[in-house]
Amino acid sequence: MAGKKVIITGVPGVGKTTVINSAFDKVTAEGITYQNLNFGSFMFEVAQAEGLVTDRDQMRKLDRTQQKRLQKLAAEKIAAIDGNVIIDTHASVKTPAGYLAGLPEWVISAIMPDTIVLVETDNDQILVRRLSDETRVRDVEGARSIAEHQEMNRAFAAAYSMLTGCTVKIIVNADFLVDKAVDELAAVLR
Ligand code: AMP
Ligand code: MG
């Protein structure tokens, strides 16, 4: 059984993981089975075991060659998983050397997603969410820089669609409207 592959992306602090976990719980309660996978956790497992990092937020500062190697290992493991799969990841990663494609050709073609979801919201809302998240080491950036990253992510998503024929779904996770975002994502998963 091929299963449905849904890749969910969004800049750090947009609330991606929160929306994913709630939508996952919602469809699970309806008897729809998904595996909820976090791409960064697959990378971190290896990076930590190798002593490269002690925190997941250090990975985007690693040398580009290292990041790509960890990315490829994660993609191979994820592509081998059958059935319905949610993949929590990034359309692009903001590294000191520039934007790194989260799903370069050898990754996106191995996964062959049905849909890539972009979770977005206003740049200033993201800025505030990052400042108030003490569980993570979020990059401190201005709203203009966050805007650039969100724009780049749309460009990357269009490229992924061209490579695989997947659809691109934009879901807005606005302040006080998280339930709406969860409903929209659950509809994509059904
Ligand atoms: P997250 O918990 O989703 O913010 O992911 C943690 C870290 O994992 C990110 O800051 C990246 O360094 C890394 N990561 C996640 N997905 C990818 C990907 N597709 N390609 C490269 N790095 C990724
Ligand atoms: Mg997350």
PDB file of C-alpha atoms and ligand atoms in Angstrom:
ATOM      1  CA  MET A   1       0.000   0.000   0.000  1.00  0.00           C
ATOM      2  CA  ALA A   2       1.477   3.309  -1.057  1.00  0.00           C
ATOM      3  CA  GLY A   3      -0.187   5.523   1.538  1.00  0.00           C
ATOM      4  CA  LYS A   4      -0.495   9.268   1.584  1.00  0.00           C
ATOM      5  CA  LYS A   5       2.614  11.383   2.131  1.00  0.00           C
ATOM      6  CA  VAL A   6       2.032  14.891   3.427  1.00  0.00           C
ATOM      7  CA  ILE A   7       5.032  17.165   3.996  1.00  0.00           C
ATOM      8  CA  ILE A   8       4.420  20.093   6.326  1.00  0.00           C
ATOM      9  CA  THR A   9       6.721  23.090   6.325  1.00  0.00           C
ATOM     10  CA  GLY A  10       6.901  26.584   7.775  1.00  0.00           C
ATOM     11  CA  VAL A  11       9.492  28.945   9.210  1.00  0.00           C
ATOM     12  CA  PRO A  12      10.664  28.273  12.787  1.00  0.00           C
ATOM     13  CA  GLY A  13       8.152  29.597  15.303  1.00  0.00           C
ATOM     14  CA  VAL A  14       5.104  29.600  12.998  1.00  0.00           C
ATOM     15  CA  GLY A  15       3.499  26.887  15.129  1.00  0.00           C
ATOM     16  CA  LYS A  16       3.907  24.041  12.662  1.00  0.00           C
ATOM     17  CA  THR A  17       4.443  21.271  15.206  1.00  0.00           C
ATOM     18  CA  THR A  18       1.487  22.467  17.311  1.00  0.00           C
ATOM     19  CA  VAL A  19      -0.846  22.442  14.288  1.00  0.00           C
ATOM     20  CA  ILE A  20       0.462  19.065  13.148  1.00  0.00           C
ATOM     21  CA  ASN A  21       0.026  17.399  16.520  1.00  0.00           C
ATOM     22  CA  SER A  22      -3.565  18.637  16.910  1.00  0.00           C
ATOM     23  CA  ALA A  23      -4.542  17.651  13.351  1.00  0.00           C
ATOM     24  CA  PHE A  24      -2.894  14.265  13.884  1.00  0.00           C
ATOM     25  CA  ASP A  25      -4.931  13.710  17.075  1.00  0.00           C
ATOM     26  CA  LYS A  26      -8.089  14.752  15.251  1.00  0.00           C
ATOM     27  CA  VAL A  27      -7.749  12.312  12.355  1.00  0.00           C
ATOM     28  CA  THR A  28      -6.498   9.556  14.667  1.00  0.00           C
ATOM     29  CA  ALA A  29      -9.729   9.913  16.684  1.00  0.00           C
ATOM     30  CA  GLU A  30     -11.610   9.393  13.401  1.00  0.00           C
ATOM     31  CA  GLY A  31      -9.770   6.110  12.841  1.00  0.00           C
ATOM     32  CA  ILE A  32      -7.407   7.423  10.155  1.00  0.00           C
ATOM     33  CA  THR A  33      -3.916   6.080  10.736  1.00  0.00           C
ATOM     34  CA  TYR A  34      -0.854   8.252  10.175  1.00  0.00           C
ATOM     35  CA  GLN A  35       2.712   8.135  11.337  1.00  0.00           C
ATOM     36  CA  ASN A  36       3.741  11.569  12.566  1.00  0.00           C
ATOM     37  CA  LEU A  37       7.429  11.978  11.720  1.00  0.00           C
ATOM     38  CA  ASN A  38       9.739  14.882  12.481  1.00  0.00           C
ATOM     39  CA  PHE A  39      12.527  15.139   9.890  1.00  0.00           C
ATOM     40  CA  GLY A  40      14.748  17.156  12.232  1.00  0.00           C
ATOM     41  CA  SER A  41      14.502  14.435  14.894  1.00  0.00           C
ATOM     42  CA  PHE A  42      15.801  11.827  12.437  1.00  0.00           C
ATOM     43  CA  MET A  43      18.748  14.133  11.664  1.00  0.00           C
ATOM     44  CA  PHE A  44      19.326  14.971  15.315  1.00  0.00           C
ATOM     45  CA  GLU A  45      19.456  11.329  16.365  1.00  0.00           C
ATOM     46  CA  VAL A  46      22.497  10.807  14.121  1.00  0.00           C
ATOM     47  CA  ALA A  47      24.116  14.215  14.740  1.00  0.00           C
ATOM     48  CA  GLN A  48      23.897  13.750  18.501  1.00  0.00           C
ATOM     49  CA  ALA A  49      25.223  10.174  18.418  1.00  0.00           C
ATOM     50  CA  GLU A  50      28.201  11.398  16.392  1.00  0.00           C
ATOM     51  CA  GLY A  51      28.870  14.186  18.897  1.00  0.00           C
ATOM     52  CA  LEU A  52      28.344  16.927  16.282  1.00  0.00           C
ATOM     53  CA  VAL A  53      25.685  18.761  18.310  1.00  0.00           C
ATOM     54  CA  THR A  54      24.014  18.671  21.719  1.00  0.00           C
ATOM     55  CA  ASP A  55      20.897  20.628  20.715  1.00  0.00           C
ATOM     56  CA  ARG A  56      18.691  20.339  17.582  1.00  0.00           C
ATOM     57  CA  ASP A  57      18.949  24.072  16.953  1.00  0.00           C
ATOM     58  CA  GLN A  58      22.715  23.752  16.429  1.00  0.00           C
ATOM     59  CA  MET A  59      22.279  21.642  13.291  1.00  0.00           C
ATOM     60  CA  ARG A  60      21.498  24.532  10.927  1.00  0.00           C
ATOM     61  CA  LYS A  61      24.874  26.066  11.818  1.00  0.00           C
ATOM     62  CA  LEU A  62      26.821  22.945  10.827  1.00  0.00           C
ATOM     63  CA  ASP A  63      28.909  22.838   7.693  1.00  0.00           C
ATOM     64  CA  ARG A  64      26.714  22.443   4.594  1.00  0.00           C
ATOM     65  CA  THR A  65      28.257  19.077   3.701  1.00  0.00           C
ATOM     66  CA  GLN A  66      27.401  17.716   7.147  1.00  0.00           C
ATOM     67  CA  GLN A  67      23.832  19.022   6.969  1.00  0.00           C
ATOM     68  CA  LYS A  68      23.322  17.400   3.573  1.00  0.00           C
ATOM     69  CA  ARG A  69      24.703  14.079   4.772  1.00  0.00           C
ATOM     70  CA  LEU A  70      22.386  14.086   7.810  1.00  0.00           C
ATOM     71  CA  GLN A  71      19.496  15.140   5.558  1.00  0.00           C
ATOM     72  CA  LYS A  72      20.128  12.261   3.149  1.00  0.00           C
ATOM     73  CA  LEU A  73      20.271   9.695   5.970  1.00  0.00           C
ATOM     74  CA  ALA A  74      16.987  11.018   7.385  1.00  0.00           C
ATOM     75  CA  ALA A  75      15.338  10.972   3.944  1.00  0.00           C
ATOM     76  CA  GLU A  76      16.355   7.355   3.336  1.00  0.00           C
ATOM     77  CA  LYS A  77      14.812   6.244   6.622  1.00  0.00           C
ATOM     78  CA  ILE A  78      11.622   8.246   6.068  1.00  0.00           C
ATOM     79  CA  ALA A  79      11.189   7.139   2.441  1.00  0.00           C
ATOM     80  CA  ALA A  80      11.299   3.494   3.585  1.00  0.00           C
ATOM     81  CA  ILE A  81       8.258   3.935   5.852  1.00  0.00           C
ATOM     82  CA  ASP A  82       4.991   2.608   4.359  1.00  0.00           C
ATOM     83  CA  GLY A  83       1.451   3.823   4.866  1.00  0.00           C
ATOM     84  CA  ASN A  84       0.165   7.315   5.601  1.00  0.00           C
ATOM     85  CA  VAL A  85       2.928   9.626   6.718  1.00  0.00           C
ATOM     86  CA  ILE A  86       3.089  13.210   8.002  1.00  0.00           C
ATOM     87  CA  ILE A  87       6.562  14.756   7.699  1.00  0.00           C
ATOM     88  CA  ASP A  88       7.248  17.831   9.849  1.00  0.00           C
ATOM     89  CA  THR A  89      10.130  19.655   8.165  1.00  0.00           C
ATOM     90  CA  HIS A  90      11.357  22.803   6.398  1.00  0.00           C
ATOM     91  CA  ALA A  91      11.012  23.940   2.771  1.00  0.00           C
ATOM     92  CA  SER A  92      14.311  25.740   3.318  1.00  0.00           C
ATOM     93  CA  VAL A  93      16.710  26.052   6.221  1.00  0.00           C
ATOM     94  CA  LYS A  94      18.273  29.426   6.936  1.00  0.00           C
ATOM     95  CA  THR A  95      21.992  28.720   7.382  1.00  0.00           C
ATOM     96  CA  PRO A  96      24.867  31.203   7.804  1.00  0.00           C
ATOM     97  CA  ALA A  97      25.800  30.440   4.155  1.00  0.00           C
ATOM     98  CA  GLY A  98      22.290  31.086   2.803  1.00  0.00           C
ATOM     99  CA  TYR A  99      19.080  29.119   2.253  1.00  0.00           C
ATOM    100  CA  LEU A 100      19.577  25.358   2.099  1.00  0.00           C
ATOM    101  CA  ALA A 101      16.857  23.384   0.301  1.00  0.00           C
ATOM    102  CA  GLY A 102      15.113  21.218   2.896  1.00  0.00           C
ATOM    103  CA  LEU A 103      14.000  18.814   0.201  1.00  0.00           C
ATOM    104  CA  PRO A 104      16.569  18.749  -2.607  1.00  0.00           C
ATOM    105  CA  GLU A 105      15.853  16.541  -5.605  1.00  0.00           C
ATOM    106  CA  TRP A 106      17.294  13.370  -4.060  1.00  0.00           C
ATOM    107  CA  VAL A 107      15.094  13.856  -1.001  1.00  0.00           C
ATOM    108  CA  ILE A 108      11.814  14.944  -2.603  1.00  0.00           C
ATOM    109  CA  SER A 109      12.018  12.217  -5.275  1.00  0.00           C
ATOM    110  CA  ALA A 110      12.599   9.552  -2.628  1.00  0.00           C
ATOM    111  CA  ILE A 111       9.567  10.682  -0.638  1.00  0.00           C
ATOM    112  CA  MET A 112       7.228  11.567  -3.574  1.00  0.00           C
ATOM    113  CA  PRO A 113       4.702  13.535  -1.499  1.00  0.00           C
ATOM    114  CA  ASP A 114       1.021  13.936  -2.395  1.00  0.00           C
ATOM    115  CA  THR A 115       0.928  17.419  -0.890  1.00  0.00           C
ATOM    116  CA  ILE A 116       3.340  19.931   0.543  1.00  0.00           C
ATOM    117  CA  VAL A 117       1.773  22.231   3.110  1.00  0.00           C
ATOM    118  CA  LEU A 118       3.154  25.689   3.879  1.00  0.00           C
ATOM    119  CA  VAL A 119       2.113  26.910   7.327  1.00  0.00           C
ATOM    120  CA  GLU A 120       2.350  30.701   7.289  1.00  0.00           C
ATOM    121  CA  THR A 121       1.347  33.746   9.278  1.00  0.00           C
ATOM    122  CA  ASP A 122       2.163  37.442   9.587  1.00  0.00           C
ATOM    123  CA  ASN A 123       5.865  38.162  10.013  1.00  0.00           C
ATOM    124  CA  ASP A 124       5.397  40.172  13.197  1.00  0.00           C
ATOM    125  CA  GLN A 125       3.373  37.358  14.780  1.00  0.00           C
ATOM    126  CA  ILE A 126       6.234  34.957  14.105  1.00  0.00           C
ATOM    127  CA  LEU A 127       8.699  37.409  15.621  1.00  0.00           C
ATOM    128  CA  VAL A 128       6.680  37.577  18.850  1.00  0.00           C
ATOM    129  CA  ARG A 129       6.198  33.783  18.978  1.00  0.00           C
ATOM    130  CA  ARG A 130       9.963  33.267  18.683  1.00  0.00           C
ATOM    131  CA  LEU A 131      10.692  35.713  21.475  1.00  0.00           C
ATOM    132  CA  SER A 132       8.240  33.959  23.796  1.00  0.00           C
ATOM    133  CA  ASP A 133       9.397  30.371  23.077  1.00  0.00           C
ATOM    134  CA  GLU A 134      11.892  29.457  25.789  1.00  0.00           C
ATOM    135  CA  THR A 135      12.058  25.780  24.854  1.00  0.00           C
ATOM    136  CA  ARG A 136      14.010  26.474  21.662  1.00  0.00           C
ATOM    137  CA  VAL A 137      17.009  28.452  20.457  1.00  0.00           C
ATOM    138  CA  ARG A 138      15.190  30.418  17.763  1.00  0.00           C
ATOM    139  CA  ASP A 139      17.069  32.808  15.489  1.00  0.00           C
ATOM    140  CA  VAL A 140      16.390  36.417  16.392  1.00  0.00           C
ATOM    141  CA  GLU A 141      15.483  38.145  13.130  1.00  0.00           C
ATOM    142  CA  GLY A 142      13.480  41.177  12.147  1.00  0.00           C
ATOM    143  CA  ALA A 143      10.089  40.948  10.462  1.00  0.00           C
ATOM    144  CA  ARG A 144      11.655  41.782   7.066  1.00  0.00           C
ATOM    145  CA  SER A 145      14.058  38.888   7.308  1.00  0.00           C
ATOM    146  CA  ILE A 146      11.230  36.539   8.340  1.00  0.00           C
ATOM    147  CA  ALA A 147       9.236  37.817   5.344  1.00  0.00           C
ATOM    148  CA  GLU A 148      12.114  36.940   3.042  1.00  0.00           C
ATOM    149  CA  HIS A 149      12.257  33.409   4.453  1.00  0.00           C
ATOM    150  CA  GLN A 150       8.499  32.906   3.998  1.00  0.00           C
ATOM    151  CA  GLU A 151       8.749  34.161   0.403  1.00  0.00           C
ATOM    152  CA  MET A 152      11.680  31.859  -0.319  1.00  0.00           C
ATOM    153  CA  ASN A 153       9.715  28.918   1.085  1.00  0.00           C
ATOM    154  CA  ARG A 154       6.952  29.487  -1.491  1.00  0.00           C
ATOM    155  CA  ALA A 155       9.565  29.459  -4.238  1.00  0.00           C
ATOM    156  CA  PHE A 156      11.056  26.213  -2.917  1.00  0.00           C
ATOM    157  CA  ALA A 157       7.574  24.652  -2.635  1.00  0.00           C
ATOM    158  CA  ALA A 158       6.828  25.510  -6.276  1.00  0.00           C
ATOM    159  CA  ALA A 159      10.057  23.761  -7.268  1.00  0.00           C
ATOM    160  CA  TYR A 160       9.088  20.657  -5.259  1.00  0.00           C
ATOM    161  CA  SER A 161       5.711  20.608  -6.991  1.00  0.00           C
ATOM    162  CA  MET A 162       7.412  20.800 -10.387  1.00  0.00           C
ATOM    163  CA  LEU A 163       9.684  17.872  -9.488  1.00  0.00           C
ATOM    164  CA  THR A 164       7.007  15.546  -8.141  1.00  0.00           C
ATOM    165  CA  GLY A 165       3.564  16.748  -9.251  1.00  0.00           C
ATOM    166  CA  CYS A 166       2.548  17.272  -5.620  1.00  0.00           C
ATOM    167  CA  THR A 167      -0.003  19.921  -4.689  1.00  0.00           C
ATOM    168  CA  VAL A 168       0.969  22.960  -2.609  1.00  0.00           C
ATOM    169  CA  LYS A 169      -1.438  23.927   0.180  1.00  0.00           C
ATOM    170  CA  ILE A 170      -1.031  27.178   2.117  1.00  0.00           C
ATOM    171  CA  ILE A 171      -2.482  27.174   5.639  1.00  0.00           C
ATOM    172  CA  VAL A 172      -2.506  30.344   7.733  1.00  0.00           C
ATOM    173  CA  ASN A 173      -1.885  29.859  11.466  1.00  0.00           C
ATOM    174  CA  ALA A 174      -2.987  33.268  12.718  1.00  0.00           C
ATOM    175  CA  ASP A 175      -3.128  34.392  16.354  1.00  0.00           C
ATOM    176  CA  PHE A 176      -6.254  33.008  18.079  1.00  0.00           C
ATOM    177  CA  LEU A 177      -7.187  31.025  14.948  1.00  0.00           C
ATOM    178  CA  VAL A 178      -5.136  27.885  15.504  1.00  0.00           C
ATOM    179  CA  ASP A 179      -8.339  25.760  15.404  1.00  0.00           C
ATOM    180  CA  LYS A 180      -8.950  26.912  11.838  1.00  0.00           C
ATOM    181  CA  ALA A 181      -5.437  25.896  10.835  1.00  0.00           C
ATOM    182  CA  VAL A 182      -5.906  22.496  12.518  1.00  0.00           C
ATOM    183  CA  ASP A 183      -9.206  21.922  10.653  1.00  0.00           C
ATOM    184  CA  GLU A 184      -7.588  22.784   7.338  1.00  0.00           C
ATOM    185  CA  LEU A 185      -4.689  20.445   7.920  1.00  0.00           C
ATOM    186  CA  ALA A 186      -7.019  17.639   9.066  1.00  0.00           C
ATOM    187  CA  ALA A 187      -8.920  18.072   5.766  1.00  0.00           C
ATOM    188  CA  VAL A 188      -5.667  17.587   3.840  1.00  0.00           C
ATOM    189  CA  LEU A 189      -4.943  14.402   5.827  1.00  0.00           C
ATOM    190  CA  ARG A 190      -8.411  12.813   5.326  1.00  0.00           C
TER     191      ARG A 190
HETATM  192  P1  AMP B   1      12.525  21.665  13.690  1.00  0.00           P
HETATM  193  O1  AMP B   1      12.385  20.982  14.979  1.00  0.00           O
HETATM  194  O2  AMP B   1      11.480  21.285  12.682  1.00  0.00           O
HETATM  195  O3  AMP B   1      12.692  23.149  13.810  1.00  0.00           O
HETATM  196  O4  AMP B   1      13.889  21.128  13.032  1.00  0.00           O
HETATM  197  C1  AMP B   1      15.102  21.224  13.749  1.00  0.00           C
HETATM  198  C2  AMP B   1      16.265  21.343  12.814  1.00  0.00           C
HETATM  199  O5  AMP B   1      16.343  20.180  11.985  1.00  0.00           O
HETATM  200  C3  AMP B   1      16.212  22.498  11.828  1.00  0.00           C
HETATM  201  O6  AMP B   1      16.628  23.722  12.401  1.00  0.00           O
HETATM  202  C4  AMP B   1      17.199  22.019  10.774  1.00  0.00           C
HETATM  203  O7  AMP B   1      18.516  22.239  11.181  1.00  0.00           O
HETATM  204  C5  AMP B   1      16.946  20.525  10.742  1.00  0.00           C
HETATM  205  N1  AMP B   1      16.043  20.111   9.639  1.00  0.00           N
HETATM  206  C6  AMP B   1      14.750  19.755   9.716  1.00  0.00           C
HETATM  207  N2  AMP B   1      14.282  19.410   8.507  1.00  0.00           N
HETATM  208  C7  AMP B   1      15.319  19.552   7.631  1.00  0.00           C
HETATM  209  C8  AMP B   1      15.484  19.324   6.240  1.00  0.00           C
HETATM  210  N3  AMP B   1      14.495  18.879   5.477  1.00  0.00           N
HETATM  211  N4  AMP B   1      16.697  19.587   5.704  1.00  0.00           N
HETATM  212  C9  AMP B   1      17.717  20.037   6.451  1.00  0.00           C
HETATM  213  N5  AMP B   1      17.623  20.263   7.760  1.00  0.00           N
HETATM  214  C10 AMP B   1      16.441  20.018   8.357  1.00  0.00           C
HETATM  215 MG    MG B   2       8.712  22.233  15.144  1.00  0.00          MG
END
